[in-house]
Short mmCIF file of C-alpha atoms in Angstrom, two decimals:
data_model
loop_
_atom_site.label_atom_id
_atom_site.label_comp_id
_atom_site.label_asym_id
_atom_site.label_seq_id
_atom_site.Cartn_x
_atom_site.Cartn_y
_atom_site.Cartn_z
CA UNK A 78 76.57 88.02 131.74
CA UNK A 79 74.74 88.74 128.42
CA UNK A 80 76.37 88.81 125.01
CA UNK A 81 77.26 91.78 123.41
CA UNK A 82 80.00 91.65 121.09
CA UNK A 83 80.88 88.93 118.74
CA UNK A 84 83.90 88.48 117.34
CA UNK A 85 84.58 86.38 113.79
CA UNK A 86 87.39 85.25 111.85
CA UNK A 87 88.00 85.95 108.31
CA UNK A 88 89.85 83.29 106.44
CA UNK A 89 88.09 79.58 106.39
CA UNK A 90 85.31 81.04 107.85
CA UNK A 91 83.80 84.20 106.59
CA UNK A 92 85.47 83.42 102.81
CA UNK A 93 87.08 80.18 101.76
CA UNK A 94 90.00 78.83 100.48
CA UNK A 95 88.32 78.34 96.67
CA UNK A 96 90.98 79.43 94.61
CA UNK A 97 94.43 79.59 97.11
CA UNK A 98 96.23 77.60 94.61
CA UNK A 99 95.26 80.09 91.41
CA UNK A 100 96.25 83.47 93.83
CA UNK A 101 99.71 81.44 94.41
CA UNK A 102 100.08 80.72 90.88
CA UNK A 103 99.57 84.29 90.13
CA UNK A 104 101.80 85.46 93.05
CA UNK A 105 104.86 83.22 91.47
CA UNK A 106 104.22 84.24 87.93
CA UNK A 107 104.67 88.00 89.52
CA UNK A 108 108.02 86.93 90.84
CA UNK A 109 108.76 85.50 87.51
CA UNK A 110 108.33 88.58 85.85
CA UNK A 111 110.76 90.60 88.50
CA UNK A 112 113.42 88.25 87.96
CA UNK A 113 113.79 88.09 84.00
CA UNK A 114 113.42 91.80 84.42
CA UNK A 115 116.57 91.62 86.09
CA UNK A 116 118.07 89.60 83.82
CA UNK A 117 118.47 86.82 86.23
CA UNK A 118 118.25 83.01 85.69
CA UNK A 119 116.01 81.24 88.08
CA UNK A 120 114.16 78.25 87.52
CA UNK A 121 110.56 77.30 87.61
CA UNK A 122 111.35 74.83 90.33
CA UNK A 123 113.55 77.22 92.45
CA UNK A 124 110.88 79.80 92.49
CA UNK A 125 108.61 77.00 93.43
CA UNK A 126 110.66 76.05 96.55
CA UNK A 127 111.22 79.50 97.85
CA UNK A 128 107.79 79.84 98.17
CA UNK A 129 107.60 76.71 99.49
CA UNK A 130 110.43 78.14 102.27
CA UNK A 131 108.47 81.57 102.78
CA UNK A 132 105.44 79.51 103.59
CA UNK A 133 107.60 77.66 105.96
CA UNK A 134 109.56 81.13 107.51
CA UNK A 135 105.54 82.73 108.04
CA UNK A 136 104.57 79.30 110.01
CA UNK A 137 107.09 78.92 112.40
CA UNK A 138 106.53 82.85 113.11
CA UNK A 139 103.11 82.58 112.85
CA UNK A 140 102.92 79.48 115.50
CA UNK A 141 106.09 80.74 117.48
CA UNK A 142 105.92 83.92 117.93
CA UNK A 143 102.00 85.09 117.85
CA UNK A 144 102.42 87.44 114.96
CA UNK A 145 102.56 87.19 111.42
CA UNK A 146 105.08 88.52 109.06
CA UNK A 147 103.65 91.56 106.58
CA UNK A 148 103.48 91.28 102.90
CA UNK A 149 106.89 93.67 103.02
CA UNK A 150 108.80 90.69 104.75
CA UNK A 151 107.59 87.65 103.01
CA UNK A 152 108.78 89.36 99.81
CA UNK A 153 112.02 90.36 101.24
CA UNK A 154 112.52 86.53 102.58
CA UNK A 155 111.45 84.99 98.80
CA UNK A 156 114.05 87.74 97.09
CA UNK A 157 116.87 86.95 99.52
CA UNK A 158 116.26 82.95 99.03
CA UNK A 159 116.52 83.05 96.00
CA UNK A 160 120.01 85.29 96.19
CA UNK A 161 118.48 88.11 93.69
CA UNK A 162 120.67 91.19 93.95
CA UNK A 163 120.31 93.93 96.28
CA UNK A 164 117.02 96.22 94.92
CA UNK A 165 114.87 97.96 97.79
CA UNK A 166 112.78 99.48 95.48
CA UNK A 167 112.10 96.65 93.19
CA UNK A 168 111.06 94.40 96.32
CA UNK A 169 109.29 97.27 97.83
CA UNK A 170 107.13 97.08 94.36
CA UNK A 171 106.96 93.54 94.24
CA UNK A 172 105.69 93.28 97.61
CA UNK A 173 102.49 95.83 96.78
CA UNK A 174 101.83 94.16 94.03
CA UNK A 175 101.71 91.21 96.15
CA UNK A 176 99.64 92.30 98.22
CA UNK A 177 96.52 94.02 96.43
CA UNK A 178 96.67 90.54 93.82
CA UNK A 179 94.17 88.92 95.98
CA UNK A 180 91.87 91.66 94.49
CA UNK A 181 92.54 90.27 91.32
CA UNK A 182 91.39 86.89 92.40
CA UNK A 183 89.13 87.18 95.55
CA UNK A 184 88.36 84.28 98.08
CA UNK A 185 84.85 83.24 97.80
CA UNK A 186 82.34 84.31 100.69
CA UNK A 187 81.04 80.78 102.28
CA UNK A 188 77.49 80.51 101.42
CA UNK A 189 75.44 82.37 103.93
CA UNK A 190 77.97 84.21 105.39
CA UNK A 191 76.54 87.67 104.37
CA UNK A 192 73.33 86.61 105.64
CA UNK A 193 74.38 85.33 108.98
CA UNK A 194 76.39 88.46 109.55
CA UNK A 195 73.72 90.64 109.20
CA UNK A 196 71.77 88.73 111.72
CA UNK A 197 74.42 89.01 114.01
CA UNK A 198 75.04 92.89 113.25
CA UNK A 199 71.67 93.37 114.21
CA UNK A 200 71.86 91.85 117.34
CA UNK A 201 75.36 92.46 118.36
CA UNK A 202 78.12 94.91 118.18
CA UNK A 203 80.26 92.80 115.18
CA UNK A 204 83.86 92.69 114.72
CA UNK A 205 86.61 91.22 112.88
CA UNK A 206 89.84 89.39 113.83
CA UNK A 207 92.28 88.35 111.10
CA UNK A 208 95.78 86.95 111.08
CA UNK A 209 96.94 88.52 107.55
CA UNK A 210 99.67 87.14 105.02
CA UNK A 211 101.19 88.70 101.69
CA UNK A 212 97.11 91.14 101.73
CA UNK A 213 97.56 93.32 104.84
CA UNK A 214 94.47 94.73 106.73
CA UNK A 215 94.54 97.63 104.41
CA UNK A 216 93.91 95.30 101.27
CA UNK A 217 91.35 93.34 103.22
CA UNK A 218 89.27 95.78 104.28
CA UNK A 219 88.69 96.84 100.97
CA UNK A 220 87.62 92.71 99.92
CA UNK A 221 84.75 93.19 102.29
CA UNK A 222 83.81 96.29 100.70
CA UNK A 223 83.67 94.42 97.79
CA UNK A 224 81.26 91.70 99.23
CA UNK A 225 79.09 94.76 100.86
CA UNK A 226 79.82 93.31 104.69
CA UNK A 227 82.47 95.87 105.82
CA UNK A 228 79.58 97.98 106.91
CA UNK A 229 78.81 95.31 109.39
CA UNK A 230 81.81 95.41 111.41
CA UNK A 231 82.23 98.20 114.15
CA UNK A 232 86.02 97.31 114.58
CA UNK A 233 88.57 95.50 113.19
CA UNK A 234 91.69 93.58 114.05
CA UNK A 235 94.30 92.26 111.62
CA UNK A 236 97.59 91.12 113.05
CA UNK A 237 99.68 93.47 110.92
CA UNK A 238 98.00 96.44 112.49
CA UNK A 239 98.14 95.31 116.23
CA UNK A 240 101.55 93.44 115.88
CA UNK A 241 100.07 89.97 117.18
CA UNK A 242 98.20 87.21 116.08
CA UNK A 243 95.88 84.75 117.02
CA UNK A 244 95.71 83.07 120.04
CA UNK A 245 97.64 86.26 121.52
CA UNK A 246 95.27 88.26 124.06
CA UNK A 247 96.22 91.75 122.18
CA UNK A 248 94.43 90.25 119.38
CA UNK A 249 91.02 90.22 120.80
CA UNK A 250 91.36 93.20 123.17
CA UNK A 251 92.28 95.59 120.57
CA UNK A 252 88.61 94.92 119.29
CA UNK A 253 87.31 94.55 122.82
CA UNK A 254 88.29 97.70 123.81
CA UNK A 255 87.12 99.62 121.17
CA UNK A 256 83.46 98.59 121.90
CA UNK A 257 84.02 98.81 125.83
CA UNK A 258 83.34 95.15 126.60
CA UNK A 259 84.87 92.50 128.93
CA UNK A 260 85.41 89.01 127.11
CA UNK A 261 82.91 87.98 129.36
CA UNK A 262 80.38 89.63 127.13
CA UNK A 263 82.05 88.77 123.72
CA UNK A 264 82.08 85.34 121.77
CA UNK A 265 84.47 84.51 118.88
CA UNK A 266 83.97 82.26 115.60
CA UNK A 267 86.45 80.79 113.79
CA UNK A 268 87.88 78.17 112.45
CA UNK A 269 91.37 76.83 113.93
CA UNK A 270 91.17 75.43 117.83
CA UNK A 271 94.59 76.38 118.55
CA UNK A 272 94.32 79.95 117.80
CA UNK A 273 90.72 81.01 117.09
CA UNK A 274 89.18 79.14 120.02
CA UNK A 275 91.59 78.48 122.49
CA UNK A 276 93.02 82.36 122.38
CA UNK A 277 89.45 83.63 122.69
CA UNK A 278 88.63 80.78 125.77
CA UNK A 279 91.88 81.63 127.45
CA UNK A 280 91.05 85.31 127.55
CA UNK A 281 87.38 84.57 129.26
CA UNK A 282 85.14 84.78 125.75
CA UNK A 283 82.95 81.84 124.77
CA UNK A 284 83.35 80.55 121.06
CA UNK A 285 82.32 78.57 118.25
CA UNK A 286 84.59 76.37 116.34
CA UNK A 287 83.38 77.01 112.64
CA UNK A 288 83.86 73.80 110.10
CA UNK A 289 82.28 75.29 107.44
CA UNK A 290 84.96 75.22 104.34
CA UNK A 291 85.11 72.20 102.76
CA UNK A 292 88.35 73.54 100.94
CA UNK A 293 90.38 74.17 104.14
CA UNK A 294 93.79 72.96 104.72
CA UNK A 295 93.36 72.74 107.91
CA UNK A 296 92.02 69.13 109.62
CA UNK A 297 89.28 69.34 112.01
CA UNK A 298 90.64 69.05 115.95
CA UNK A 299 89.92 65.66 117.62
CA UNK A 300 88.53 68.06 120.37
CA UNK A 301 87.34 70.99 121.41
CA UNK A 302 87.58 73.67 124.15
CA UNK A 303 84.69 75.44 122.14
CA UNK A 304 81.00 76.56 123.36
CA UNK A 305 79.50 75.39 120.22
CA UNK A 306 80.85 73.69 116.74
CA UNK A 307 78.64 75.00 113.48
CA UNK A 308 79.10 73.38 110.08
CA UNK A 309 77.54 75.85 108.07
CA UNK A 310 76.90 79.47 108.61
CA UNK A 311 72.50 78.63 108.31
CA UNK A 312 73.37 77.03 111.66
CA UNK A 313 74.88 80.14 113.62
CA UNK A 314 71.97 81.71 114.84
CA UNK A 315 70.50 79.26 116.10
CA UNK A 316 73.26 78.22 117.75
CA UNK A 317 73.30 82.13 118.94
CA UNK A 318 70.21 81.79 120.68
CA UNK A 319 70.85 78.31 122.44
CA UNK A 320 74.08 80.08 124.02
CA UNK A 321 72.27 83.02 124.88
CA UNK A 322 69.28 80.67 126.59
CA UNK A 323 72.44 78.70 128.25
CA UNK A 324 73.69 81.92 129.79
CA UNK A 325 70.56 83.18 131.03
CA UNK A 326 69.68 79.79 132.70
CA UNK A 327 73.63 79.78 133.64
CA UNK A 328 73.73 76.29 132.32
CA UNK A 329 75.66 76.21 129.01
CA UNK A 330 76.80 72.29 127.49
CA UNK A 331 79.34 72.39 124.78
CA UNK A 332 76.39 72.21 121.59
CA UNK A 333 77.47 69.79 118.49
CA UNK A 334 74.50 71.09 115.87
#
């Protein structure tokens, strides 16, 4: 069955992790702010750890439940860690602020990523698949306005939208749907095996296993259940075409360009 649809992960693989540790500087420093507004004595170090802890609360949702907490609840769980009194409003704030900061400081598109998306947009019906953190779909969309690629996608799906995340079916078929394909026809990129790759194999798509940010926290799988592995985005079409040339001849080996 031919391709149609391809399906491609934001974080680590469209933009990079450049800069993580400057957003979470600037997300503490807003927390700072909230609390001597209140009057309240917290420590450097304590605000530190309970953003150490919220990291640790989105994980073990993230990984055991298939859905990621929204920008709403991460603030909630750092406010209630750190035993700040009782202010809906004032989290409420914090957490929008929280969320629309990555503006401030945007990820940086991997090089050739614009590029390589048009190629694909030309070729195939595009969409995106994000799991989201503190910036929600909303804020996100509006970062790939920013880089001029939004354009390229005909659908989108960010976990605090569909209620899921990666490697949850839901994820992919929300997209899937929307352009009338069968995951047959669709292939995913991304960058994490356990979610990215395996959720897309598992539902019947083929998919690439992108390496391609030499700033990720993530370590590279020892192996692979994925069609393809690319290292940059420069290789992606090509590696497009091979898989396409695979299908037709109905003869596809896993390709390590």
């Amino acid at each position: 069955m031919a391709l149609r649809v391809v399906t491609v992960d934001l974080w680590n693989t469209i933009v990079g992790a450049a800069g993580s540790r400057q957003r979470q500087e600037q997300r503490l420093r807003r927390l700072q702010a909230y609390v001597e507004r209140l009057g309240v004595e917290r420590s450097e170090p304590e605000l530190r750890e309970a953003f150490r802890q919220t990291w640790r609360y989105y994980t073990a949702i993230w990984w055991g439940q298939q859905r990621t907490p929204t920008s709403q609840e991460l603030t909630t769980f750092l406010w209630q860690w750190l035993e700040l009194p009782e202010e809906p409003a004032i989290v409420a704030q914090l957490a929008e602020e929280m969320a629309v900061g990555i503006l401030e400081s945007p990820p940086p598109l991997l090089p050739y990523a614009r590029q390589a998306l048009e190629w694909l947009a030309e070729r195939y019906r595009l969409a995106l698949i994000s799991d989201t953190a503190f910036s929600p779909g909303s804020v996100l969309r509006e970062l790939l306005r920013q880089y001029d690629v939004a354009e390229l996608f005909a659908a989108f799906s960010f976990s605090d939208e569909t209620g899921v995340a990666k490697p949850h079916p839901r994820a992919y078929r929300v997209v899937l749907d929307k352009l009338n394909a069968a995951p047959e026809e669709a292939l995913h990129i991304g960058d994490l095996e356990p979610t990215d790759v395996q959720g897309a194999k598992r539902l019947g798509m083929s998919a690439i296993l992108f390496l391609g940010d030499p700033d990720s926290e993530f370590s590279p799988p020892a192996q692979t259940l994925a069609d393809a592995i690319a290292y940059h985005w420069q290789q992606v079409p090509e590696l497009m075409e091979r898989l396409s040339c695979c299908r037709r001849e109905d003869n596809c080996p896993q390709s390590r360009a």
